[in-house]
JSON list of C-alpha atoms and ligand atoms in Angstrom, two decimals:
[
{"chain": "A", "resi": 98, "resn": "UNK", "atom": "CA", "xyz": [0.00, 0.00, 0.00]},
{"chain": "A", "resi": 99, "resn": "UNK", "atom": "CA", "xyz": [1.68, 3.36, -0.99]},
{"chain": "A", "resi": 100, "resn": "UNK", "atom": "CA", "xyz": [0.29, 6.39, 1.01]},
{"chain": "A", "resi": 101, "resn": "UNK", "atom": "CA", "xyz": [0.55, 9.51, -0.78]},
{"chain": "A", "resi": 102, "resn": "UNK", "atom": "CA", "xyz": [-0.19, 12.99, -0.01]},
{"chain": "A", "resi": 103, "resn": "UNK", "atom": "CA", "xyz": [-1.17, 14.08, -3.47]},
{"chain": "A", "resi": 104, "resn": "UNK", "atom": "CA", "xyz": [-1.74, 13.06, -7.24]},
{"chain": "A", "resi": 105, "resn": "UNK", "atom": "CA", "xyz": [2.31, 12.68, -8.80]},
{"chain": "A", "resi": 106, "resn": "UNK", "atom": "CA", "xyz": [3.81, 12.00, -5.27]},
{"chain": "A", "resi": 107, "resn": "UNK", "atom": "CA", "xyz": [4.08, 8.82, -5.86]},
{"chain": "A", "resi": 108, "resn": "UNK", "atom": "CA", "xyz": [5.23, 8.64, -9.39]},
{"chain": "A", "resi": 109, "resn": "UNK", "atom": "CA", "xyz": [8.26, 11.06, -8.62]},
{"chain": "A", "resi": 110, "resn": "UNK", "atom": "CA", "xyz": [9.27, 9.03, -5.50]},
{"chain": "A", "resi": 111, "resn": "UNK", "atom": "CA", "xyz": [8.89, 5.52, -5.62]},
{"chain": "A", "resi": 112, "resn": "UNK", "atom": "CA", "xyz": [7.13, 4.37, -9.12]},
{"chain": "A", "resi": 113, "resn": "UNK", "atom": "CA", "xyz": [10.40, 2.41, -9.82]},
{"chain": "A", "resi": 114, "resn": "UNK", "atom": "CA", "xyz": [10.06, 0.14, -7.03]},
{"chain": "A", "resi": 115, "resn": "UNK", "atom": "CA", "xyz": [5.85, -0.08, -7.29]},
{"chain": "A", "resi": 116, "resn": "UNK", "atom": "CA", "xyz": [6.04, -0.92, -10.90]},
{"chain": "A", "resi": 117, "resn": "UNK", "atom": "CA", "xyz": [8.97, -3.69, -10.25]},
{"chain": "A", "resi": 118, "resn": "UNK", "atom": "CA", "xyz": [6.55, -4.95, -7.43]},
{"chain": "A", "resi": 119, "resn": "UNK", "atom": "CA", "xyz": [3.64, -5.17, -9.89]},
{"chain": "A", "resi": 120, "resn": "UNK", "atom": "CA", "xyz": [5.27, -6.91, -12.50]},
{"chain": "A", "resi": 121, "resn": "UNK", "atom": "CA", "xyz": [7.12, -9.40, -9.64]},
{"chain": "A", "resi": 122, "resn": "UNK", "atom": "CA", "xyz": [2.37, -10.01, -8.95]},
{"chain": "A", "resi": 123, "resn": "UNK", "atom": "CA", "xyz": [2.50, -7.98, -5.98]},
{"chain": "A", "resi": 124, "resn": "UNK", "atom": "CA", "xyz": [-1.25, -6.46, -5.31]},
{"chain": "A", "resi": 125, "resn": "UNK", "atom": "CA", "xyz": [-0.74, -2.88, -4.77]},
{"chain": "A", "resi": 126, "resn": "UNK", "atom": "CA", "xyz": [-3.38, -0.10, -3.46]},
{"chain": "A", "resi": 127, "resn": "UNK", "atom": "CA", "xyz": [-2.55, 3.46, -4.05]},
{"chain": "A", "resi": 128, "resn": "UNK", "atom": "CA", "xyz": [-4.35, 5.80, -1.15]},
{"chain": "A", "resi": 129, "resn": "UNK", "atom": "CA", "xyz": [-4.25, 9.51, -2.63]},
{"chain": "A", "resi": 130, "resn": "UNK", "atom": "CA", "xyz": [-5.14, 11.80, 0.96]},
{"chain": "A", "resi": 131, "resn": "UNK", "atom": "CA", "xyz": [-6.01, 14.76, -1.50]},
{"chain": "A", "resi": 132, "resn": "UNK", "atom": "CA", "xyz": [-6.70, 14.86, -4.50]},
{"chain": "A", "resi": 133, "resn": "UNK", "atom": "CA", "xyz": [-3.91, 18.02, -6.05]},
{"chain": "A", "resi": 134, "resn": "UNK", "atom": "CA", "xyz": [-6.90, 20.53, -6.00]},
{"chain": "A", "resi": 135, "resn": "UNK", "atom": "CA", "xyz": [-4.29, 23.02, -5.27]},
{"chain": "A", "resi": 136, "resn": "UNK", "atom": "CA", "xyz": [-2.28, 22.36, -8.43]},
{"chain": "A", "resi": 137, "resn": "UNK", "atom": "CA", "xyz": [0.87, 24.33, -9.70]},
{"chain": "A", "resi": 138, "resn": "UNK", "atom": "CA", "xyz": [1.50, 27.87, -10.98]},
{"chain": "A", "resi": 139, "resn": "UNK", "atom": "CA", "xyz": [3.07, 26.98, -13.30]},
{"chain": "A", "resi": 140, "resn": "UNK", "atom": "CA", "xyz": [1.05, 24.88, -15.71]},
{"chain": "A", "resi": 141, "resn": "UNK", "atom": "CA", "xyz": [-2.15, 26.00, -14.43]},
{"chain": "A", "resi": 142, "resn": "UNK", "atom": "CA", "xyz": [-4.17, 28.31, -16.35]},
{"chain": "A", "resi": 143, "resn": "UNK", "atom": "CA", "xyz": [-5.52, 31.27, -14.23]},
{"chain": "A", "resi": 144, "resn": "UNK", "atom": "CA", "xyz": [-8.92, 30.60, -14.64]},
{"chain": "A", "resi": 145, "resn": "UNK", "atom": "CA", "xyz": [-8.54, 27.00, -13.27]},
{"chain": "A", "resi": 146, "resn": "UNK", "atom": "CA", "xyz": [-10.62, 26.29, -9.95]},
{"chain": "A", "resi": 147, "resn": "UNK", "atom": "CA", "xyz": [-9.86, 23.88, -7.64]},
{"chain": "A", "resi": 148, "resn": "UNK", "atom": "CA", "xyz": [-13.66, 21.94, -8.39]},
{"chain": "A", "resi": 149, "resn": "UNK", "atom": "CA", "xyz": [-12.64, 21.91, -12.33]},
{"chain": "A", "resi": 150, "resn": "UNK", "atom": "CA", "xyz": [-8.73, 20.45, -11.50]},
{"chain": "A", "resi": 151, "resn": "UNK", "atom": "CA", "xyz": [-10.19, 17.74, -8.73]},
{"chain": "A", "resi": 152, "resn": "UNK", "atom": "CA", "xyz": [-11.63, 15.13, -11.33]},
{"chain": "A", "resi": 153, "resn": "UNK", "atom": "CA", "xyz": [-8.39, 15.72, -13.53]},
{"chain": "A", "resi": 154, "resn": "UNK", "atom": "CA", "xyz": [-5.75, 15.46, -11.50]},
{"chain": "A", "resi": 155, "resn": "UNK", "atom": "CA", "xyz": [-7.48, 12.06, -10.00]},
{"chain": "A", "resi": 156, "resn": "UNK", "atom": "CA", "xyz": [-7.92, 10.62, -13.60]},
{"chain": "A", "resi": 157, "resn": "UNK", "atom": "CA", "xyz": [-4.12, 11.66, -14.31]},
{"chain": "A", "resi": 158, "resn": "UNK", "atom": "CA", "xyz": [-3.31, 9.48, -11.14]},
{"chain": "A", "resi": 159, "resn": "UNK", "atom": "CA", "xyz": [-5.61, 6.47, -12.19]},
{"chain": "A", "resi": 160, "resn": "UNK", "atom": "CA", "xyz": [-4.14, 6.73, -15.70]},
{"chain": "A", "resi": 161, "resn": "UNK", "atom": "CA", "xyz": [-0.06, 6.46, -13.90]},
{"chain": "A", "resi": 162, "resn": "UNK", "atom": "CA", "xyz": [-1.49, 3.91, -11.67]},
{"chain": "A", "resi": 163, "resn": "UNK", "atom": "CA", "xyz": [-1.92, 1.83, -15.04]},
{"chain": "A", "resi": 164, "resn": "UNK", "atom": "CA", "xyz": [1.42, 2.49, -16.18]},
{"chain": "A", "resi": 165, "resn": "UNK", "atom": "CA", "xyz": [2.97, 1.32, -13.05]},
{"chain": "A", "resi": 166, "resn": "UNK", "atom": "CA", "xyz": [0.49, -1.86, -13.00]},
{"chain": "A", "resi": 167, "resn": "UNK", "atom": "CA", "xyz": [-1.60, -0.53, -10.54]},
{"chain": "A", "resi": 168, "resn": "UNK", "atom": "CA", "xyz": [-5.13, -1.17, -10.42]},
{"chain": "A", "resi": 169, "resn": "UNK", "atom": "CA", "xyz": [-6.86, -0.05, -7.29]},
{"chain": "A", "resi": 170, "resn": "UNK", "atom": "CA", "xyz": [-6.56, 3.69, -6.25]},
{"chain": "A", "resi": 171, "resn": "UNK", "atom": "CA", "xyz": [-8.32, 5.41, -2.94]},
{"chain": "A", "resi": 172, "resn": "UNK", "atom": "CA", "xyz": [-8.80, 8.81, -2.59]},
{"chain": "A", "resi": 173, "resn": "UNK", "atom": "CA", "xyz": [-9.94, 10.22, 0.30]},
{"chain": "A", "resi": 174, "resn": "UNK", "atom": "CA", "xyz": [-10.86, 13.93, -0.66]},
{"chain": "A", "resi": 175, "resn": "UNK", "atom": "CA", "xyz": [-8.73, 15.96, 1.87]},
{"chain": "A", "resi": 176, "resn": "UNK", "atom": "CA", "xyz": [-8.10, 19.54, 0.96]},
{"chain": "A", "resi": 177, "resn": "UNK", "atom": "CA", "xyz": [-4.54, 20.17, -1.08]},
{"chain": "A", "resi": 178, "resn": "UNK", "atom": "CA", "xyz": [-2.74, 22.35, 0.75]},
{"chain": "A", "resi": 179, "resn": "UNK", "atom": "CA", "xyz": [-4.66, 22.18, 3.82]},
{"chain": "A", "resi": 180, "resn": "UNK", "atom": "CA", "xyz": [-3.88, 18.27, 5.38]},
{"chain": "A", "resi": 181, "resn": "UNK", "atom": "CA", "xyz": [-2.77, 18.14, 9.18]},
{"chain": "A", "resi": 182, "resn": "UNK", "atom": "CA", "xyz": [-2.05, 15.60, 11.62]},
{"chain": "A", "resi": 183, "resn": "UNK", "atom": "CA", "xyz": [-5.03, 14.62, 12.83]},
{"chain": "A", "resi": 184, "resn": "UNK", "atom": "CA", "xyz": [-7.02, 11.50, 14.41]},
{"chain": "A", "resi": 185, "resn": "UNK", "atom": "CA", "xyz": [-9.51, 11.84, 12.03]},
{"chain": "A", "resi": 186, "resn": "UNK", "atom": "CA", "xyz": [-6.94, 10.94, 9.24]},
{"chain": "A", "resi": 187, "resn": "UNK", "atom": "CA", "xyz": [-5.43, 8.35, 11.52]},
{"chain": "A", "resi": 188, "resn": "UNK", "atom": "CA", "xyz": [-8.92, 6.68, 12.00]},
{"chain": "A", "resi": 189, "resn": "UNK", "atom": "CA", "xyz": [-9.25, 6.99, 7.99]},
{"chain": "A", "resi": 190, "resn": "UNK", "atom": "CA", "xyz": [-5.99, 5.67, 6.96]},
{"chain": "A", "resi": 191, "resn": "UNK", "atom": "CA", "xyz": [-6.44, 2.75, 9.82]},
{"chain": "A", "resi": 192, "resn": "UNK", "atom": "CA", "xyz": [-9.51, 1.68, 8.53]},
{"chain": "A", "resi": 193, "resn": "UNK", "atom": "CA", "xyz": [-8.20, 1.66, 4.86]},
{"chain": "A", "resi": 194, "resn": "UNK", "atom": "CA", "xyz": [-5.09, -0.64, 6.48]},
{"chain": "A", "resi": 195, "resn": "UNK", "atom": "CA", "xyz": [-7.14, -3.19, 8.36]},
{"chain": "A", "resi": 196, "resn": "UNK", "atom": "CA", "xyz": [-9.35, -3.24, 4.88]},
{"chain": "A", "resi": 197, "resn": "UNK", "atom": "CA", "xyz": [-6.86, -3.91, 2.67]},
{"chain": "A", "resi": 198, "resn": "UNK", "atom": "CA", "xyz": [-4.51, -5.66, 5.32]},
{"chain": "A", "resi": 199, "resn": "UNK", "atom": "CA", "xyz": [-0.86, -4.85, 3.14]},
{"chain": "A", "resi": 200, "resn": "UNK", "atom": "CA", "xyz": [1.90, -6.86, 4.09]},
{"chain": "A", "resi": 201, "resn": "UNK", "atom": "CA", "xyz": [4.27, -3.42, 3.23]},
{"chain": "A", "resi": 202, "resn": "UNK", "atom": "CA", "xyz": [3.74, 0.21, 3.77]},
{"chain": "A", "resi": 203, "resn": "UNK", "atom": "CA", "xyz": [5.58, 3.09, 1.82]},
{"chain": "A", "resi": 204, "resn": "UNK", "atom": "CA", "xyz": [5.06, 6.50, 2.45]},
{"chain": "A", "resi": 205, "resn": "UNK", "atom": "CA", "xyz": [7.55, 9.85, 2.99]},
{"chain": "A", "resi": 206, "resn": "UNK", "atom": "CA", "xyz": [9.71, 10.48, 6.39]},
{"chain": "A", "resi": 207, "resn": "UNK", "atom": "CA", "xyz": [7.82, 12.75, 8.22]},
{"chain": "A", "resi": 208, "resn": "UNK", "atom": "CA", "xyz": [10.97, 14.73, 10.11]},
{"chain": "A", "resi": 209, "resn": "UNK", "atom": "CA", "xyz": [12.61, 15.82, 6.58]},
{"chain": "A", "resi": 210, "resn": "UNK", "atom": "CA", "xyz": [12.02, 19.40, 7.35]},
{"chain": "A", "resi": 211, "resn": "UNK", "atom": "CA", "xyz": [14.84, 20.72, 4.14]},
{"chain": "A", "resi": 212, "resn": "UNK", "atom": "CA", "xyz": [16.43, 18.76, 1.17]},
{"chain": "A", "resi": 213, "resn": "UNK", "atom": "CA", "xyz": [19.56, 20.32, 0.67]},
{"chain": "A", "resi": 214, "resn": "UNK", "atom": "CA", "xyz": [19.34, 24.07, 0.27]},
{"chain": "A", "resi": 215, "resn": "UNK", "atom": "CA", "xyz": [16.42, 24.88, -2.19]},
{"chain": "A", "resi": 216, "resn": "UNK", "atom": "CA", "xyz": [13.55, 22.62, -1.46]},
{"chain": "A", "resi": 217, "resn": "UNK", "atom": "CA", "xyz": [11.22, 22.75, 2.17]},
{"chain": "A", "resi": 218, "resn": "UNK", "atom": "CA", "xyz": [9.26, 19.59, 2.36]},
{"chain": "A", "resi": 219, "resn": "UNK", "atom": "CA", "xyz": [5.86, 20.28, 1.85]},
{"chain": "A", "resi": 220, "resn": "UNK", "atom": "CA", "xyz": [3.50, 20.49, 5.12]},
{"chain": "A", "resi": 221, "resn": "UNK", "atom": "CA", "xyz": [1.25, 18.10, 3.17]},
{"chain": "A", "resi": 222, "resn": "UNK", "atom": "CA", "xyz": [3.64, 15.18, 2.85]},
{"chain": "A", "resi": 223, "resn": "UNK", "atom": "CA", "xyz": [4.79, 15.54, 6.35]},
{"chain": "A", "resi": 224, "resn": "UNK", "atom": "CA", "xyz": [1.37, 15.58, 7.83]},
{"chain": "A", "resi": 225, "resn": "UNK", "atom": "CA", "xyz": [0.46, 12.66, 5.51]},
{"chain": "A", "resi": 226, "resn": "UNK", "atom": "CA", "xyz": [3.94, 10.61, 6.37]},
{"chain": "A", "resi": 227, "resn": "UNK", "atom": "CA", "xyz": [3.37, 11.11, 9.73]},
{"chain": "A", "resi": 228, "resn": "UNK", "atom": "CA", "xyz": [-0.29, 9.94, 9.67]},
{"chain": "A", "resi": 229, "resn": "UNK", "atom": "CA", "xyz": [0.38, 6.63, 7.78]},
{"chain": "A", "resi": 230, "resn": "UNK", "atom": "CA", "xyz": [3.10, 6.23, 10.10]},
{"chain": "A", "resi": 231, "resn": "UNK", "atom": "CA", "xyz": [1.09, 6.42, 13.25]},
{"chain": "A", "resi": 232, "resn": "UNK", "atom": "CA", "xyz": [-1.74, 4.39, 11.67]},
{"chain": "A", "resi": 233, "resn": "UNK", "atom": "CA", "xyz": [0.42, 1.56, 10.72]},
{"chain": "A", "resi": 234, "resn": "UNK", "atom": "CA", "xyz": [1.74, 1.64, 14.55]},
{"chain": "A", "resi": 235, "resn": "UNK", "atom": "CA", "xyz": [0.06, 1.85, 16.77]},
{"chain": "A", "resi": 236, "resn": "UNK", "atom": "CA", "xyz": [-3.27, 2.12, 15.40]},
{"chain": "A", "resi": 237, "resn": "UNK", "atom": "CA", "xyz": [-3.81, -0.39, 12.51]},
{"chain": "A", "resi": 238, "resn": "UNK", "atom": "CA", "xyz": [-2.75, -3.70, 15.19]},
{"chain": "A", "resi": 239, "resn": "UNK", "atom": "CA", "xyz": [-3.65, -2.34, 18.22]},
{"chain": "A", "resi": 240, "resn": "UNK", "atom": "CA", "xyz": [-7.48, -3.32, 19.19]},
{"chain": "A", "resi": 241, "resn": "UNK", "atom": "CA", "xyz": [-8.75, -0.86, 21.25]},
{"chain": "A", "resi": 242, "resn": "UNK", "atom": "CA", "xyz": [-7.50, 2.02, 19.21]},
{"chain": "A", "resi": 243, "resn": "UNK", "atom": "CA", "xyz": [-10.61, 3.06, 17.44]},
{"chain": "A", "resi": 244, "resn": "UNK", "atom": "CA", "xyz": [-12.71, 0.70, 18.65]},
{"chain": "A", "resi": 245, "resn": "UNK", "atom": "CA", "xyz": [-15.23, 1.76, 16.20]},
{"chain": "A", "resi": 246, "resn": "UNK", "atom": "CA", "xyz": [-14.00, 0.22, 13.29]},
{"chain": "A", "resi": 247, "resn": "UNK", "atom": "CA", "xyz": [-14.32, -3.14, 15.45]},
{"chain": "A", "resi": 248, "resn": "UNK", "atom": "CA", "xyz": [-17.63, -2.44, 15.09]},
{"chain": "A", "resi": 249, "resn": "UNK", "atom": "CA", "xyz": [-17.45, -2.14, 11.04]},
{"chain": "A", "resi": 250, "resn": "UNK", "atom": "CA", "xyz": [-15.29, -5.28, 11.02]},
{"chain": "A", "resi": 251, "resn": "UNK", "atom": "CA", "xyz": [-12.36, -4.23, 10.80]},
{"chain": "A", "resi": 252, "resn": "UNK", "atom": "CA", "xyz": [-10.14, -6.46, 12.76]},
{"chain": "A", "resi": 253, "resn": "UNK", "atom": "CA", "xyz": [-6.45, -5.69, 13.55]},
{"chain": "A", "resi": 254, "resn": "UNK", "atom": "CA", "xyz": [-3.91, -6.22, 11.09]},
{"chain": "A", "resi": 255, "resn": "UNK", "atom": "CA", "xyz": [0.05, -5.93, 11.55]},
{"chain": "A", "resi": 256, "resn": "UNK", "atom": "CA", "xyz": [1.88, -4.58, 8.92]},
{"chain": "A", "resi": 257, "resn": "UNK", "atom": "CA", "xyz": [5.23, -6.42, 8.02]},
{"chain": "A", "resi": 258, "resn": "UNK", "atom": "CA", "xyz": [7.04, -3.55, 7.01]},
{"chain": "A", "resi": 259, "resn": "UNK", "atom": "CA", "xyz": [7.38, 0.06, 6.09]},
{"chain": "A", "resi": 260, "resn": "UNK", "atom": "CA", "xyz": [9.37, 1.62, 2.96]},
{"chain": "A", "resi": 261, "resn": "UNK", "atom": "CA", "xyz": [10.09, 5.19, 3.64]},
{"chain": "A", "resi": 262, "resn": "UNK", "atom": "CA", "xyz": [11.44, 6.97, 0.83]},
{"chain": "A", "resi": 263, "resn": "UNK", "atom": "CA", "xyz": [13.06, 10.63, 0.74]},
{"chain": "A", "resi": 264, "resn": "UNK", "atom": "CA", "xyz": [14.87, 9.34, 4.25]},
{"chain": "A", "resi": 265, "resn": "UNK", "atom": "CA", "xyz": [18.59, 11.27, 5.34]},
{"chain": "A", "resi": 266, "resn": "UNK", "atom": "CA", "xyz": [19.23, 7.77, 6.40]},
{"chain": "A", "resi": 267, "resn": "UNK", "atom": "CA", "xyz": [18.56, 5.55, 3.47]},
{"chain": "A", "resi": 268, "resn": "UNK", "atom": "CA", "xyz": [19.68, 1.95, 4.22]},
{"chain": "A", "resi": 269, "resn": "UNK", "atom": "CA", "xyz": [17.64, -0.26, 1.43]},
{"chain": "A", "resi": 270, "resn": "UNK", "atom": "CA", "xyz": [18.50, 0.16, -2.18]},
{"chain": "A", "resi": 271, "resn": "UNK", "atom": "CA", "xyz": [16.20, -1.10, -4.86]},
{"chain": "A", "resi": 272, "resn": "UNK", "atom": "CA", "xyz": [16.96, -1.26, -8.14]},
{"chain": "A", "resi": 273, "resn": "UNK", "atom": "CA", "xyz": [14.90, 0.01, -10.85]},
{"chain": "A", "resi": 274, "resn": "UNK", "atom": "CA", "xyz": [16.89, -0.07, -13.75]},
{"chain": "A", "resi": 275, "resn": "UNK", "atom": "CA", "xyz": [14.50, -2.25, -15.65]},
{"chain": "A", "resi": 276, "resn": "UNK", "atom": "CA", "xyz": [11.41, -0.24, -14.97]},
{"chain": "A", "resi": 277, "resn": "UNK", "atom": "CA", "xyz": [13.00, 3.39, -15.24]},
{"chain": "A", "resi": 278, "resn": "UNK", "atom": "CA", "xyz": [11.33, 3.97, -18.61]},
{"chain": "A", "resi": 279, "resn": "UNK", "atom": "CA", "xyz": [8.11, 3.03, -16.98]},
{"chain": "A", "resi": 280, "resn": "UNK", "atom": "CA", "xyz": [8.26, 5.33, -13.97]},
{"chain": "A", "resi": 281, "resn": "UNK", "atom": "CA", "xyz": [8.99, 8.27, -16.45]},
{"chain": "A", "resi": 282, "resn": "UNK", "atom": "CA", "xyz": [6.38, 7.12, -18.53]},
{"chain": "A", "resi": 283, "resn": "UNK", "atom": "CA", "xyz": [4.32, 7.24, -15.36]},
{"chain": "A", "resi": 284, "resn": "UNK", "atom": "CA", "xyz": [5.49, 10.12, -14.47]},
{"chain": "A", "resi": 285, "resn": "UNK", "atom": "CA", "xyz": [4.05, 11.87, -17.57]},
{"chain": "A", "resi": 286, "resn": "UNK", "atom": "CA", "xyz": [0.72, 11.11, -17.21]},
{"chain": "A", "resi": 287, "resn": "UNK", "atom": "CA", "xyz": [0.37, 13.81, -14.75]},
{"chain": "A", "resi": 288, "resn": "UNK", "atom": "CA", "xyz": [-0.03, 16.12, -17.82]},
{"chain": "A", "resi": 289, "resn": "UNK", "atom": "CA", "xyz": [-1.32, 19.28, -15.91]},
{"chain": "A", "resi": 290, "resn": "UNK", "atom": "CA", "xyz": [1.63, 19.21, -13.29]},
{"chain": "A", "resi": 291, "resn": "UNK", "atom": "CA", "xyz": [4.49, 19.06, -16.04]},
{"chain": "A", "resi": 292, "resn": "UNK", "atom": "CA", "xyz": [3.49, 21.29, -18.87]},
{"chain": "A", "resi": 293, "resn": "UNK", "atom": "CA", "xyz": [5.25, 20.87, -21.79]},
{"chain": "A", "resi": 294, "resn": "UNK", "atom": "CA", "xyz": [8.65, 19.75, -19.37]},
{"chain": "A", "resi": 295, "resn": "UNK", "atom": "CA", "xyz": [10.20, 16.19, -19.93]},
{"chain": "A", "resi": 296, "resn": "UNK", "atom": "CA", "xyz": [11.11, 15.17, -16.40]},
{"chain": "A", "resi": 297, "resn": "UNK", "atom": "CA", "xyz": [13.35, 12.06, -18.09]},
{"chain": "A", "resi": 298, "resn": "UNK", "atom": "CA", "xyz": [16.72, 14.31, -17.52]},
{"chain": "A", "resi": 299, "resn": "UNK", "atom": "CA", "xyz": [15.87, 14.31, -13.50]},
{"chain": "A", "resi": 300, "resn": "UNK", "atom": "CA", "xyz": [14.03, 11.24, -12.63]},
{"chain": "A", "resi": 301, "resn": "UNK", "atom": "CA", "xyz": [17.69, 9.49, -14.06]},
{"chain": "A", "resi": 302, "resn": "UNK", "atom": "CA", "xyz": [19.42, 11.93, -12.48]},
{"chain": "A", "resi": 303, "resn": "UNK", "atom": "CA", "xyz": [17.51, 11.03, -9.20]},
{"chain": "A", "resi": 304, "resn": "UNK", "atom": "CA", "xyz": [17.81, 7.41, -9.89]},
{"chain": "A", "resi": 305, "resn": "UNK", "atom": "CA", "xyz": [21.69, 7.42, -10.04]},
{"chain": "A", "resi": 306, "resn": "UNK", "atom": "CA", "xyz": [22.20, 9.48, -7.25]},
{"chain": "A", "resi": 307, "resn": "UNK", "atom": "CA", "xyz": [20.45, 7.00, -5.49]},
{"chain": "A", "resi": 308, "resn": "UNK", "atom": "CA", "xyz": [22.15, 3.80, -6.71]},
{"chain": "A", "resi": 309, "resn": "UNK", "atom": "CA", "xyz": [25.30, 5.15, -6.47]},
{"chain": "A", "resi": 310, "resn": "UNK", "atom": "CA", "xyz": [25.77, 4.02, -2.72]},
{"chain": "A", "resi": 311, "resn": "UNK", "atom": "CA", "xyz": [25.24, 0.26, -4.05]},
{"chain": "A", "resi": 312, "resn": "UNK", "atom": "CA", "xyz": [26.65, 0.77, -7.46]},
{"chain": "A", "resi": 313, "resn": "UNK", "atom": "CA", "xyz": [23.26, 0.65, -8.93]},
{"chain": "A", "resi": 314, "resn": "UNK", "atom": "CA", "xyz": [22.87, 2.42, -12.16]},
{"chain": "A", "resi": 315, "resn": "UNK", "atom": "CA", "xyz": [19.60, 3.61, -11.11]},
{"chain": "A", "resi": 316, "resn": "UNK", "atom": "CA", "xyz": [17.57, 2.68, -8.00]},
{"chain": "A", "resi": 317, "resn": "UNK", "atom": "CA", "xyz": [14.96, 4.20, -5.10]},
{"chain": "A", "resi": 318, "resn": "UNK", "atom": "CA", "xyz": [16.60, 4.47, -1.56]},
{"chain": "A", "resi": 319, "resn": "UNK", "atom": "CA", "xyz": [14.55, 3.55, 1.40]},
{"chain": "A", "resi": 320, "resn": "UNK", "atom": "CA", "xyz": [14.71, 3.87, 5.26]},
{"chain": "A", "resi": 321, "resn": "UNK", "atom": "CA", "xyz": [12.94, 0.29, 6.36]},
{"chain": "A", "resi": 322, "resn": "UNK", "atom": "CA", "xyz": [11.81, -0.82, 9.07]},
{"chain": "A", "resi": 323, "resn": "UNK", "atom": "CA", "xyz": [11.24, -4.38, 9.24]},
{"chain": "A", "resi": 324, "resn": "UNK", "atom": "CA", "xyz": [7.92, -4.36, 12.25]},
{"chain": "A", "resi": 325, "resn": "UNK", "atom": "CA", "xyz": [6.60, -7.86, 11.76]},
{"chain": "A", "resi": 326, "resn": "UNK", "atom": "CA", "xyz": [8.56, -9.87, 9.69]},
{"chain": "A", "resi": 327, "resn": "UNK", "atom": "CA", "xyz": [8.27, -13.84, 9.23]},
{"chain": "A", "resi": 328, "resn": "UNK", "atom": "CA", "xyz": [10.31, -15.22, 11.77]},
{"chain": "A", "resi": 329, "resn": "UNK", "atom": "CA", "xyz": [11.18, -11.95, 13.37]},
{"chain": "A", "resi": 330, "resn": "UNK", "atom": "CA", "xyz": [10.55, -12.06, 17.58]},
{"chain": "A", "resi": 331, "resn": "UNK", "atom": "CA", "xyz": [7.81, -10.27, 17.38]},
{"chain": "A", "resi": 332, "resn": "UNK", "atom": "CA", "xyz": [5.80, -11.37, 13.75]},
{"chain": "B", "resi": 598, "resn": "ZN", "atom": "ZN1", "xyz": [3.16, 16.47, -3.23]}
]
């Protein structure tokens, strides 16, 4: 399950490794918190409204959902620009958990603050790291944490493990030289976000700044933490 806070977060972080997953038969769920209402200067015209770029931006994700090999996509209609921290989004995002019951997680690191010099992480994809983080633990396998959803069915579930990409303190490497093409290709689909820009000169960029650690030509870094694993003490 990849929890994202908006429509192309996913595709510019960690489409490599969900498309590799996809084509290895993994089932994957995409859970979009907003849905991009906010959009970009950039590329969008001035007359755009938030209630016209909604329905877009969500087919746009659908659409690089199929590219990757991703079939099921959530969204759970939080305003862009606006998401915080709260229990209502922990209740949400622990119900969708003990629905779907993933054996992995991967979302952002929620205490990246900067990247480097020119980029502050956005408050969205903190508040929605740190959400899917706390929903995962403590929430998701913990009974009497919204006991509510009990009463919908929804039974604990432990997730095995969590992929956090955009971590200082990468430690897992995967490779995605094989499905590169396909996460630029991905990528693209998000036609009102890149304008007329081809984002092919970055993403490899990206990708080999990445590998280069594990002398990968091109690869998505991860901080993992292994919760529940098979044969683990406490899975
Ligand atoms: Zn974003």
């Amino acid at each position: 399950m990849s929890i994202q806070a908006h429509p192309d977060d996913q595709e510019f972080t960690v489409g490599g490794t969900l498309a590799k997953w996809a084509r290895a038969g993994s089932h994957i769920v995409t859970v979009c918190i907003t849905s991009g209402g906010a959009g970009s200067n950039d590329h969008s015209p001035l007359d755009m409204t938030r209630e016209a770029l909604v329905p877009i931006r969500e087919e746009e994700q659908r659409q690089a959902c199929r590219v990757l090999g991703i079939s099921e996509v959530v969204f759970l209609g939080y305003e862009d620009g606006m998401l915080e921290p709260s229990l209502a989004l922990r209740r949400e995002l622990t119900r969708i958990i003990r629905r779907y019951r993933p054996d992995a997680v991967v979302c952002g690191d929620p205490t990246m603050r900067f990247y480097g010099s020119i980029y502050m992480n956005h408050p969205d994809h903190r508040a929605a790291s740190d959400v899917a983080l706390d929903a995962v633990f403590p929430s998701a396998e913990t009974r009497l944490i919204f006991p509510e959803l009990l009463a919908e069915g929804l039974e604990p579930h432990k997730v095995q493990s969590v992929f956090i990409h955009g971590s200082a303190q990468p430690d897992t490497f995967i490779d995605i030289s094989e499905v590169l093409s396909v996460k630029v290709a991905a990528l693209k689909e998000h036609r009102t976000q890149m304008g007329s820009w081809d984002p092919t000169e970055m993403i490899t960029a990206w990708a080999r700044e990445q590998g280069a650690k594990r002398r990968l030509k091109a690869a998505e870094s991860f901080r993992l933490m292994r919760l529940h694993e098979p044969g683990s003490a406490t899975g």
